[in-house]
Amino acid sequence: MKILFSCFLVVLLMGCKSQDFTLVKENELQLNEGVFKEIPPAIADEDTYIQVNLNFNEFDTTKYELLAIYFRNQIIPSEVNEDSFSISGSINKELTLIENVEFPFELQPNEVVLSYKKKNKIKYAKYTIDRKISMDDIPR
């Protein structure tokens, strides 16, 4: 009986832990444009970075608070621009190759998860974004 109770308790705790990062079924925030761009290093000793930008049609800044972006196994500390309804951040491309066991989502290379707060509850929404090609991507 103790073994059965222990198994039940473990399953219950694991279920509660996984619910912390449950994606919303319907995205309340409608994405206008989502892009990522690789920024090559200016000098040889630096690393390549990836800039991620999410621009929304519009959202009520009194109801929603944008928190962070989850992209390529990294949580991106993000800058929020509420005037233009956007959030952006950058990551080191080299660190994306390291598998982070604490990363809560399985994402494709062009998928991003936005965490936001509504009524003091943190929610997670997944979006597909496009790669932006710039003049930096063209070999010289």
Tab-separated table of C-alpha atoms in Angstrom:
chain	number	residue	atom	x	y	z
A	1	MET	CA	0.000	0.000	0.000
A	2	LYS	CA	2.874	2.384	0.801
A	3	ILE	CA	4.413	1.741	-2.623
A	4	LEU	CA	1.122	2.499	-4.351
A	5	PHE	CA	0.714	5.717	-2.352
A	6	SER	CA	4.332	6.708	-3.116
A	7	CYS	CA	3.798	6.163	-6.856
A	8	PHE	CA	0.596	8.214	-6.736
A	9	LEU	CA	2.386	11.030	-4.900
A	10	VAL	CA	5.260	11.085	-7.415
A	11	VAL	CA	2.848	11.198	-10.369
A	12	LEU	CA	0.838	13.958	-8.714
A	13	LEU	CA	3.932	16.061	-8.019
A	14	MET	CA	5.260	15.593	-11.545
A	15	GLY	CA	1.854	16.599	-12.934
A	16	CYS	CA	1.849	19.772	-10.845
A	17	LYS	CA	5.383	20.621	-11.941
A	18	SER	CA	4.545	20.224	-15.649
A	19	GLN	CA	1.494	22.460	-15.301
A	20	ASP	CA	3.763	25.357	-14.385
A	21	PHE	CA	4.698	25.639	-18.076
A	22	THR	CA	1.452	24.779	-19.861
A	23	LEU	CA	0.932	26.552	-23.176
A	24	VAL	CA	-2.338	28.413	-23.665
A	25	LYS	CA	-4.753	26.820	-26.128
A	26	GLU	CA	-5.742	30.098	-27.807
A	27	ASN	CA	-3.248	32.933	-28.051
A	28	GLU	CA	-4.875	36.059	-26.690
A	29	LEU	CA	-2.026	38.184	-28.028
A	30	GLN	CA	-2.154	38.268	-31.817
A	31	LEU	CA	1.339	38.346	-33.325
A	32	ASN	CA	1.747	40.885	-36.125
A	33	GLU	CA	5.335	39.963	-36.987
A	34	GLY	CA	7.865	37.620	-35.420
A	35	VAL	CA	11.412	37.464	-36.769
A	36	PHE	CA	14.869	36.355	-35.732
A	37	LYS	CA	18.129	37.518	-37.255
A	38	GLU	CA	21.648	36.152	-36.898
A	39	ILE	CA	24.187	38.876	-36.193
A	40	PRO	CA	27.746	37.849	-37.087
A	41	PRO	CA	30.635	38.967	-34.880
A	42	ALA	CA	32.378	42.255	-35.588
A	43	ILE	CA	35.768	40.715	-34.755
A	44	ALA	CA	37.027	37.144	-34.891
A	45	ASP	CA	37.108	36.562	-31.121
A	46	GLU	CA	33.407	37.284	-30.608
A	47	ASP	CA	30.416	34.971	-31.015
A	48	THR	CA	27.437	35.158	-33.333
A	49	TYR	CA	24.236	36.406	-31.711
A	50	ILE	CA	20.615	35.883	-32.609
A	51	GLN	CA	18.210	38.818	-32.219
A	52	VAL	CA	14.538	37.899	-31.663
A	53	ASN	CA	11.717	40.429	-32.162
A	54	LEU	CA	8.003	39.873	-31.546
A	55	ASN	CA	5.636	42.653	-32.632
A	56	PHE	CA	1.963	42.428	-31.723
A	57	ASN	CA	-1.030	44.077	-33.348
A	58	GLU	CA	-2.089	45.590	-30.086
A	59	PHE	CA	-2.612	44.637	-26.461
A	60	ASP	CA	-4.008	46.292	-23.383
A	61	THR	CA	-0.979	47.280	-21.307
A	62	THR	CA	-3.145	47.373	-18.186
A	63	LYS	CA	-4.151	43.701	-18.638
A	64	TYR	CA	-0.944	42.153	-19.999
A	65	GLU	CA	2.673	42.299	-18.893
A	66	LEU	CA	5.233	40.784	-21.282
A	67	LEU	CA	7.893	38.868	-19.326
A	68	ALA	CA	10.343	36.793	-21.379
A	69	ILE	CA	11.004	34.860	-24.582
A	70	TYR	CA	11.942	31.167	-24.698
A	71	PHE	CA	13.950	30.424	-27.861
A	72	ARG	CA	16.425	27.683	-28.828
A	73	ASN	CA	16.845	26.268	-25.333
A	74	GLN	CA	17.445	29.667	-23.773
A	75	ILE	CA	15.347	32.059	-21.765
A	76	ILE	CA	15.957	35.503	-23.184
A	77	PRO	CA	15.989	38.489	-20.886
A	78	SER	CA	13.832	40.806	-22.927
A	79	GLU	CA	13.202	44.474	-23.455
A	80	VAL	CA	9.554	45.454	-23.677
A	81	ASN	CA	8.406	48.420	-25.723
A	82	GLU	CA	4.776	48.932	-24.759
A	83	ASP	CA	4.395	51.925	-27.085
A	84	SER	CA	4.883	49.727	-30.146
A	85	PHE	CA	3.532	46.514	-28.555
A	86	SER	CA	6.786	44.608	-28.986
A	87	ILE	CA	9.298	42.524	-27.071
A	88	SER	CA	12.846	41.691	-28.160
A	89	GLY	CA	16.046	40.098	-26.924
A	90	SER	CA	19.221	38.412	-28.114
A	91	ILE	CA	21.028	35.155	-27.383
A	92	ASN	CA	24.472	33.782	-28.015
A	93	LYS	CA	24.200	31.338	-30.928
A	94	GLU	CA	26.971	29.083	-29.567
A	95	LEU	CA	25.073	28.471	-26.340
A	96	THR	CA	22.075	27.176	-28.278
A	97	LEU	CA	24.021	23.991	-28.978
A	98	ILE	CA	24.162	23.105	-25.272
A	99	GLU	CA	21.208	21.029	-24.155
A	100	ASN	CA	19.585	22.597	-21.135
A	101	VAL	CA	17.625	19.978	-19.185
A	102	GLU	CA	15.716	22.681	-17.310
A	103	PHE	CA	14.270	24.201	-20.490
A	104	PRO	CA	10.517	23.535	-20.204
A	105	PHE	CA	9.494	23.431	-23.901
A	106	GLU	CA	10.308	21.385	-26.991
A	107	LEU	CA	10.598	23.913	-29.802
A	108	GLN	CA	11.528	23.781	-33.465
A	109	PRO	CA	14.343	26.157	-34.560
A	110	ASN	CA	11.780	28.730	-35.732
A	111	GLU	CA	9.408	28.493	-32.760
A	112	VAL	CA	9.340	30.804	-29.759
A	113	VAL	CA	7.367	30.846	-26.523
A	114	LEU	CA	6.320	34.143	-24.984
A	115	SER	CA	5.655	34.321	-21.266
A	116	TYR	CA	3.287	37.024	-20.148
A	117	LYS	CA	1.287	37.873	-17.089
A	118	LYS	CA	-2.475	38.396	-17.078
A	119	LYS	CA	-4.382	38.949	-13.821
A	120	ASN	CA	-1.220	38.037	-11.864
A	121	LYS	CA	-1.060	34.620	-13.547
A	122	ILE	CA	1.855	33.732	-15.821
A	123	LYS	CA	0.838	32.260	-19.179
A	124	TYR	CA	2.843	30.838	-22.083
A	125	ALA	CA	2.004	31.149	-25.787
A	126	LYS	CA	3.874	29.551	-28.688
A	127	TYR	CA	4.452	31.315	-32.006
A	128	THR	CA	6.220	30.457	-35.252
A	129	ILE	CA	8.599	33.173	-36.419
A	130	ASP	CA	10.539	33.819	-39.627
A	131	ARG	CA	14.241	34.289	-40.196
A	132	LYS	CA	15.094	37.773	-41.390
A	133	ILE	CA	17.842	37.915	-43.984
A	134	SER	CA	20.044	41.001	-43.855
A	135	MET	CA	23.096	42.291	-45.681
A	136	ASP	CA	25.213	40.694	-42.930
A	137	ASP	CA	24.129	37.245	-44.152
A	138	ILE	CA	25.648	37.749	-47.616
A	139	PRO	CA	29.217	36.434	-47.872
A	140	ARG	CA	31.792	39.007	-48.838
